[in-house]
Amino acid sequence: MSTVFWFRRDLRLGDNPALLAACAHGPVLPLFVLDPALWGPAGPSRRAYLAASLGALDASLRADGGRLSVVRGDPVRQVVRAARAVGASEVHVAADHGPYGARRDREVEAALAEEGVALVRTGSPYAVSPGRVRKADGSAYQVFTPFSRAWAEHGWRGPVAAPTGVKWQHLTEDTTEVPRPPLPAGLTLPEAGEEAAHRRWAEFLDDGVADYDERRDRPDLPGTSRMSHHLKWGEIHPRTLLADLAPRRGAGAGIYRTELAWREFYADVLDARPDTARDYLRAEYARMPYDEPDERFEAWCAGRTGFPVVDAAMRQLRAVGWMHNRMRMVSASFLVKDLHVEWQHGARHFLHWLVDGDLASNNHGWQWTAGSGTDAAPFFRVFNPTSQGRRFDPDGAYVRRWVQELADPERVPDPHDPSPEVRHSVGYPLAILDHGAERREALQRWETIRR
C-alpha cells in the first residue's frame, strides 16, 4: 500500500513521527506543494531560504535512494492528484495549526475523502501541539506563566530516528523545479537544511547555552542560538532541543527552555484565537488613535530614523533576514509608540524580510510590545532607543557594525547619540522625531481608551 508524505514545516528526515507513520505502510511519495497562497506573499528572504532548505531535503532523500517531488498549485488539487498518481490510500502530514494551514488541510481532507483517501495527522511542529494544554475549565491560557507550568507538566515524546529501508516513489509528470529566486543586493542568508540545523545546535550547546542567560540580550555578542529559522522550517524539532537540554541544570539552559515555551504559548494562543493573526487580542486597543504610515514609516523601514540602535536593527533585518530579539522589541516600540503606527504595519514588514518569519511568534510578539496581547508590556513602558542602545550595546559594536556611517570611532566617538555636526560630516540623518515628546503623545493617546 502506497502512501504520500506531504512535507510542509517539517523539512527533515530525522525525528519526524509523521514521516515514520507514512513509512510504516509501504512505498512513500515525498511531496512538497509550492502553494501560491504562501509563496506569493513571502518576501525574498523566506523564498530563498525555503528553496535552499528544499534543496537540502532533496539531497538527503537522494542519498537514501529517493527524491523530492515538487508540484506547484492549489494544494487541494495537487495533493489529490499526487495520491491518485501513486495509488495511495493515505496522505500523512504533521498537523498545521495556523489559520490558513488548518483551513487548507480541512479542504484537502474533504477532497481526499471523495477519492477514498485518508489524511492522517501525526504530531505538529511543536513539542506540545496547540490545544493540548488547557485550563481546568477547558479554555485556553491567556497568561504565559501558568501555561508554561502546564506545558512542562504535560511533557512531550522523545526524539525518534529517521526511517530506514524505505522504498521511495516519485511523480513522473507535472512536477516543477524548486525556484531559485535571486536575492536583493546586500542580503545574505544562513545555511539551510537538517544537517546545518544540527551543526548549529551542537555549536550552541558546546559554546553558548551555559551563559545564554547573561548574553542573550546583547546584540553586540553572539549570545543567541540562531535556531529560529531552523525551527520555523522544521529542519529540527523542538523535541530534539528539549531532549538535549534535559540533563542541563544551568540558568542558561533553563532560560532557553522558557524561550521554547514562549514559542509554543504563542502558537497555542493563535490556535485558540485565529483572528489575532491580524486583529487585536485586547480589542480596546483598536480604538486608540493611530497615524497612517508616511515618510517616517518609510524611514523606519529603511533604517534612516536617526536613532542609531533602531537603524542598526532595521538594517540588520534587510542584510541577513534576521534581527536580534531585544532589537525586535526596541524597533517595534519605536514604530508603535514613537511613530504611533499600528502594529500590523510593522508585523507585515518583519514577515516580509524575516527568514524565521513565524506568524504566531511574530504577530503576538508585536502585540506584546503594542500592549494589546497576552502578558503584554504595559503601554506606558516606552523604550527609549538611546538608553536601550547604551544598556545592551555598551561599546557601540552592534551599531557600528550595521550603521556604516557610524563605524569609525575616530570620527564618531559616541555611536549612540552622535552630535549634529558628526551626523552631517558622516552623512547620517538627524533624528526624525523628539522621543520625549512622542512618548508623551503616546501616553495621551493611551488615556483615550482608559476612560
XYZ file of C-alpha atoms in Angstrom:
451
model
C 0.000 0.000 0.000
C 1.490 3.335 -1.090
C 1.318 6.492 0.941
C 2.134 10.141 0.365
C 4.119 12.192 2.836
C 3.327 15.865 2.334
C 6.185 17.998 3.661
C 5.320 21.464 4.959
C 7.049 22.896 8.040
C 8.936 19.658 8.723
C 11.758 19.692 6.183
C 13.809 16.875 7.701
C 14.035 13.092 7.799
C 15.119 12.619 11.416
C 12.812 12.924 14.436
C 9.751 13.074 12.197
C 6.984 10.860 13.637
C 4.583 11.737 10.823
C 7.115 10.514 8.263
C 7.656 7.307 10.241
C 3.895 6.762 10.256
C 3.823 7.128 6.468
C 6.733 4.724 6.027
C 5.081 2.016 8.117
C 2.712 1.064 5.292
C 4.924 0.556 2.238
C 6.284 2.766 -0.555
C 6.219 6.511 0.143
C 5.969 9.509 -2.164
C 7.776 12.528 -0.628
C 5.813 15.570 -1.810
C 6.096 19.330 -1.481
C 3.478 21.691 -2.867
C 4.521 25.197 -3.851
C 1.317 26.874 -2.745
C 0.774 30.281 -4.428
C -1.138 31.435 -1.341
C 2.067 31.078 0.700
C 4.793 31.539 -1.905
C 3.287 34.711 -3.340
C 3.214 36.833 -0.160
C 6.576 35.564 1.112
C 9.443 38.015 0.944
C 12.791 37.365 -0.743
C 14.430 36.055 2.427
C 11.870 33.344 3.104
C 11.579 32.344 -0.546
C 15.320 31.935 -0.950
C 15.747 30.118 2.341
C 12.838 27.764 1.642
C 14.324 26.960 -1.760
C 17.674 26.143 -0.147
C 16.022 24.032 2.530
C 14.059 22.059 -0.063
C 17.301 21.503 -1.947
C 18.912 20.116 1.200
C 15.923 17.854 1.830
C 16.039 16.570 -1.728
C 19.754 15.834 -1.339
C 19.052 13.811 1.814
C 16.363 11.841 0.024
C 18.614 11.191 -2.960
C 21.324 9.893 -0.634
C 18.727 7.353 0.528
C 17.631 6.413 -2.979
C 14.685 8.773 -3.295
C 13.903 12.278 -4.427
C 11.503 15.080 -3.539
C 8.581 15.570 -5.901
C 7.712 19.259 -6.095
C 4.468 20.457 -7.641
C 3.017 23.921 -7.985
C -0.595 24.994 -7.479
C -3.623 24.677 -5.257
C -2.884 22.001 -2.611
C -6.446 20.676 -2.786
C -5.955 19.694 -6.406
C -2.274 18.835 -6.288
C -2.331 16.565 -3.228
C -5.315 14.648 -4.588
C -3.595 14.314 -7.958
C -0.386 13.037 -6.331
C -2.253 10.476 -4.220
C -4.097 9.250 -7.293
C -0.864 9.015 -9.320
C 0.768 6.556 -6.902
C -2.402 4.787 -5.802
C -2.056 5.984 -2.223
C -4.664 5.141 0.392
C -3.296 7.662 2.904
C -1.644 11.074 2.885
C 0.409 11.730 6.006
C 1.190 15.143 7.469
C 2.225 16.844 10.668
C -0.764 18.905 11.757
C -0.770 22.591 10.848
C -2.426 24.782 13.483
C -2.087 28.124 11.700
C -5.270 29.852 10.498
C -4.578 29.277 6.805
C -2.936 25.879 7.214
C -5.745 24.405 9.304
C -8.360 25.615 6.818
C -6.342 24.328 3.848
C -5.941 20.908 5.474
C -9.665 20.594 6.091
C -10.296 21.306 2.412
C -7.636 18.803 1.322
C -9.037 16.229 3.729
C -12.525 16.597 2.259
C -11.236 16.320 -1.315
C -9.179 13.222 -0.461
C -12.149 11.599 1.240
C -14.078 11.821 -2.010
C -11.308 9.697 -3.540
C -11.348 7.214 -0.654
C -8.020 8.506 0.681
C -7.434 9.447 4.336
C -5.489 12.458 5.556
C -3.534 11.253 8.595
C -2.157 13.824 11.027
C 0.690 12.854 13.379
C 2.297 15.395 15.674
C 2.966 19.031 14.813
C 5.877 21.495 14.672
C 5.607 21.848 18.463
C 6.679 19.742 21.426
C 3.132 20.061 22.747
C 0.615 20.626 19.982
C -1.618 23.694 20.307
C -4.864 22.880 22.067
C -3.381 20.112 24.207
C -2.737 22.308 27.250
C -5.883 23.854 28.664
C -7.137 25.299 31.945
C -9.406 23.282 34.240
C -12.484 24.790 32.593
C -11.262 23.794 29.133
C -10.384 27.317 28.000
C -7.055 28.412 26.571
C -4.430 30.076 28.725
C -4.063 33.836 28.362
C -1.056 34.199 30.670
C 2.329 32.677 29.977
C 3.478 31.534 33.438
C 0.574 29.149 34.187
C 0.727 27.930 30.580
C 4.425 27.172 30.884
C 3.859 25.180 34.065
C 1.074 23.144 32.468
C 3.155 22.739 29.310
C 6.095 21.339 31.275
C 3.834 19.041 33.294
C 2.207 17.749 30.094
C 5.603 16.809 28.688
C 6.453 15.520 25.219
C 7.645 12.407 23.484
C 11.323 11.800 22.920
C 13.008 12.163 19.524
C 12.683 9.311 17.038
C 15.131 8.048 14.444
C 14.913 8.645 10.719
C 13.179 5.921 8.704
C 15.339 3.242 7.111
C 14.842 0.817 4.262
C 12.131 2.937 2.660
C 11.041 2.374 -0.916
C 10.672 5.919 -2.140
C 8.404 6.837 -5.023
C 8.317 9.943 -7.193
C 5.993 11.629 -9.645
C 6.884 11.339 -13.318
C 4.654 14.089 -14.691
C 3.740 17.710 -13.974
C 6.455 18.325 -11.412
C 8.472 21.517 -11.184
C 11.957 22.545 -10.235
C 12.362 24.357 -6.953
C 12.652 28.050 -7.829
C 15.928 29.770 -7.035
C 14.830 33.370 -6.576
C 17.602 35.954 -6.770
C 18.469 37.727 -3.546
C 18.355 41.513 -3.333
C 21.762 43.145 -3.301
C 23.358 43.023 0.127
C 21.178 40.208 1.503
C 22.948 37.059 2.708
C 21.214 34.126 4.384
C 22.332 31.375 6.759
C 22.933 27.828 5.613
C 19.721 25.841 5.309
C 18.828 22.214 5.909
C 18.667 19.494 8.528
C 22.422 18.958 8.724
C 23.057 22.690 9.116
C 20.460 22.833 11.896
C 22.119 20.043 13.847
C 25.573 21.568 13.399
C 24.410 24.941 14.645
C 22.631 23.379 17.615
C 25.719 21.372 18.571
C 27.822 24.541 18.437
C 25.386 26.356 20.712
C 25.315 23.501 23.215
C 29.108 23.467 23.322
C 29.739 27.185 23.389
C 26.607 29.204 24.109
C 23.911 27.691 26.266
C 25.896 27.878 29.517
C 25.871 31.679 29.571
C 22.746 32.199 27.460
C 21.014 33.865 30.414
C 23.747 36.523 30.603
C 24.380 37.184 26.899
C 21.024 36.722 25.175
C 20.023 40.418 25.462
C 23.294 41.680 23.979
C 23.005 42.202 20.216
C 26.704 43.021 20.088
C 27.606 39.496 21.243
C 26.977 36.057 19.674
C 24.770 35.185 22.624
C 21.717 33.653 20.928
C 21.304 30.222 19.372
C 20.248 31.433 15.896
C 17.966 28.393 15.718
C 14.734 30.259 14.970
C 14.871 29.776 11.197
C 15.674 26.073 11.597
C 12.661 25.703 13.904
C 10.449 27.734 11.599
C 11.000 25.333 8.706
C 11.153 22.193 10.823
C 14.733 21.359 9.900
C 14.986 20.360 13.532
C 12.171 19.753 16.010
C 11.908 21.460 19.419
C 11.628 17.940 20.865
C 15.243 17.366 19.877
C 16.348 20.595 21.522
C 14.429 19.842 24.718
C 15.908 16.343 24.912
C 19.429 17.760 24.708
C 18.623 20.421 27.291
C 17.023 17.986 29.748
C 20.214 16.937 31.580
C 21.492 20.508 31.837
C 20.667 22.328 35.037
C 22.329 25.706 34.489
C 20.479 29.007 34.285
C 21.209 29.322 30.573
C 19.538 26.024 29.727
C 16.552 26.928 31.902
C 16.060 30.274 30.187
C 16.354 28.625 26.777
C 13.639 26.123 27.698
C 11.490 29.084 28.700
C 12.040 30.685 25.298
C 10.873 27.482 23.613
C 7.797 27.559 25.859
C 7.051 31.137 24.719
C 7.116 29.930 21.108
C 4.625 27.209 21.949
C 2.483 29.583 24.014
C 2.054 31.983 21.113
C 1.134 29.087 18.824
C -1.461 27.975 21.377
C -2.927 31.481 21.643
C -3.202 31.759 17.876
C -4.824 28.335 17.685
C -7.476 29.445 20.191
C -7.897 32.895 18.630
C -7.074 32.712 14.897
C -8.392 36.252 14.458
C -5.421 37.609 16.422
C -3.130 36.953 13.490
C -4.407 40.288 12.182
C -6.659 41.776 14.874
C -6.130 42.926 18.440
C -6.280 40.328 21.196
C -7.350 43.128 23.534
C -9.960 44.806 21.385
C -9.891 48.153 23.194
C -6.511 48.928 21.602
C -8.167 49.056 18.194
C -9.944 52.229 19.397
C -6.752 54.108 20.182
C -5.867 56.874 17.681
C -3.071 55.876 15.293
C -1.298 57.582 12.423
C -1.197 56.265 8.885
C 2.234 55.183 7.625
C 4.022 58.078 5.960
C 7.565 59.079 5.109
C 8.621 58.497 8.716
C 7.421 54.895 8.417
C 9.500 54.580 5.258
C 12.495 55.919 7.177
C 11.905 53.272 9.836
C 11.767 50.528 7.206
C 14.992 51.769 5.608
C 16.927 52.251 8.850
C 17.111 56.023 8.419
C 15.336 57.289 11.557
C 18.394 58.971 13.050
C 18.152 56.737 16.135
C 21.254 54.549 15.753
C 20.136 51.375 17.522
C 16.791 51.365 15.686
C 18.529 51.900 12.374
C 21.062 49.163 13.142
C 18.230 46.740 13.826
C 16.335 47.575 10.667
C 19.460 47.334 8.545
C 20.376 44.001 10.123
C 16.928 42.748 9.105
C 17.485 43.734 5.482
C 21.049 42.399 5.404
C 20.619 38.914 6.887
C 16.870 38.290 7.163
C 17.080 38.191 10.938
C 17.062 40.597 13.865
C 18.165 40.157 17.457
C 15.158 39.697 19.741
C 15.951 42.660 22.005
C 16.182 44.810 18.906
C 12.836 43.474 17.664
C 11.261 44.862 20.836
C 13.073 48.197 20.573
C 12.233 48.748 16.897
C 8.628 47.645 17.459
C 8.227 50.032 20.383
C 9.604 52.835 18.212
C 7.053 52.180 15.481
C 4.015 51.895 17.747
C 4.851 54.434 20.453
C 7.105 56.978 18.742
C 5.592 56.895 15.264
C 2.081 55.963 16.524
C 1.624 53.459 13.690
C -0.451 50.320 14.266
C 1.500 47.151 14.941
C 0.122 45.326 11.900
C 2.196 47.501 9.559
C 5.400 46.577 11.356
C 4.432 42.928 11.624
C 3.934 42.744 7.861
C 7.304 44.368 7.218
C 9.023 41.908 9.535
C 7.299 38.906 7.965
C 8.346 40.116 4.525
C 12.050 40.115 5.412
C 12.494 37.583 8.217
C 13.837 34.151 7.329
C 12.287 32.919 10.584
C 9.014 34.761 9.916
C 6.591 32.762 12.047
C 3.050 34.132 12.140
C 2.291 33.281 15.768
C 5.610 34.380 17.275
C 5.983 37.460 15.094
C 2.488 38.876 15.368
C 1.969 38.097 19.034
C 5.420 39.484 19.779
C 4.282 42.695 18.114
C 1.071 42.684 20.142
C 3.140 42.240 23.312
C 5.029 45.429 22.522
C 1.857 47.238 21.451
C 0.216 46.458 24.804
C -2.632 44.584 23.177
C -1.509 40.966 23.520
C -1.020 38.275 26.128
C 1.230 39.172 29.060
C 1.637 42.440 27.245
C 4.185 45.044 28.229
C 2.271 47.905 29.852
C 1.655 50.555 27.218
C 3.290 53.164 29.439
C 6.579 51.233 29.139
C 8.028 53.077 26.172
C 11.543 52.040 25.217
C 13.975 54.925 24.971
C 16.028 53.840 21.965
C 19.150 55.724 23.017
C 19.058 54.288 26.535
C 18.393 50.814 25.189
C 21.394 51.141 22.918
C 23.709 52.244 25.710
C 22.473 49.463 28.008
C 22.567 46.499 25.641
C 25.271 47.658 23.218
C 27.580 49.386 25.696
C 30.597 49.647 23.402
C 28.550 50.509 20.331
C 29.803 47.455 18.432
C 26.322 46.496 17.182
C 25.544 49.986 15.909
C 28.959 50.338 14.299
C 28.562 47.008 12.507
C 25.216 47.758 10.887
C 25.242 51.552 10.512
C 28.269 52.085 8.338
C 28.171 55.871 8.660
C 28.898 55.471 12.383
C 31.524 52.733 12.088
C 34.652 54.872 12.528
C 35.301 55.509 16.253
C 37.682 58.364 15.465
C 35.033 60.284 13.521
C 32.114 59.099 15.688
C 33.141 58.863 19.346
C 29.565 58.219 20.531
C 27.664 55.993 18.086
C 24.513 56.019 20.226
C 23.982 59.785 20.204
C 26.268 61.491 17.701
C 26.157 65.266 17.580
C 24.505 67.107 14.685
C 27.925 68.081 13.423
C 29.147 64.483 13.424
C 25.980 63.325 11.701
C 26.434 65.903 8.988
C 30.084 65.044 8.467
C 29.451 61.301 8.033
C 26.137 61.549 6.185
C 23.936 60.137 8.937
C 20.471 61.709 9.337
C 19.237 63.810 12.212
C 16.603 62.184 14.397
C 13.207 62.277 12.675
C 11.403 62.999 15.964
C 11.772 64.040 19.581
C 11.458 60.845 21.630
C 10.363 62.639 24.802
C 7.584 64.498 23.020
C 6.374 61.399 21.202
C 6.377 59.389 24.431
C 4.076 61.977 25.989
C 1.874 61.880 22.901
C 1.666 58.073 23.069
C 0.555 58.184 26.700
C -2.068 60.821 25.918
C -3.483 58.606 23.184
C -3.477 55.652 25.565
C -5.545 57.657 28.025
C -8.338 57.862 25.431
C -9.041 54.132 25.760
C -8.724 54.030 29.556
C -11.662 56.325 30.262
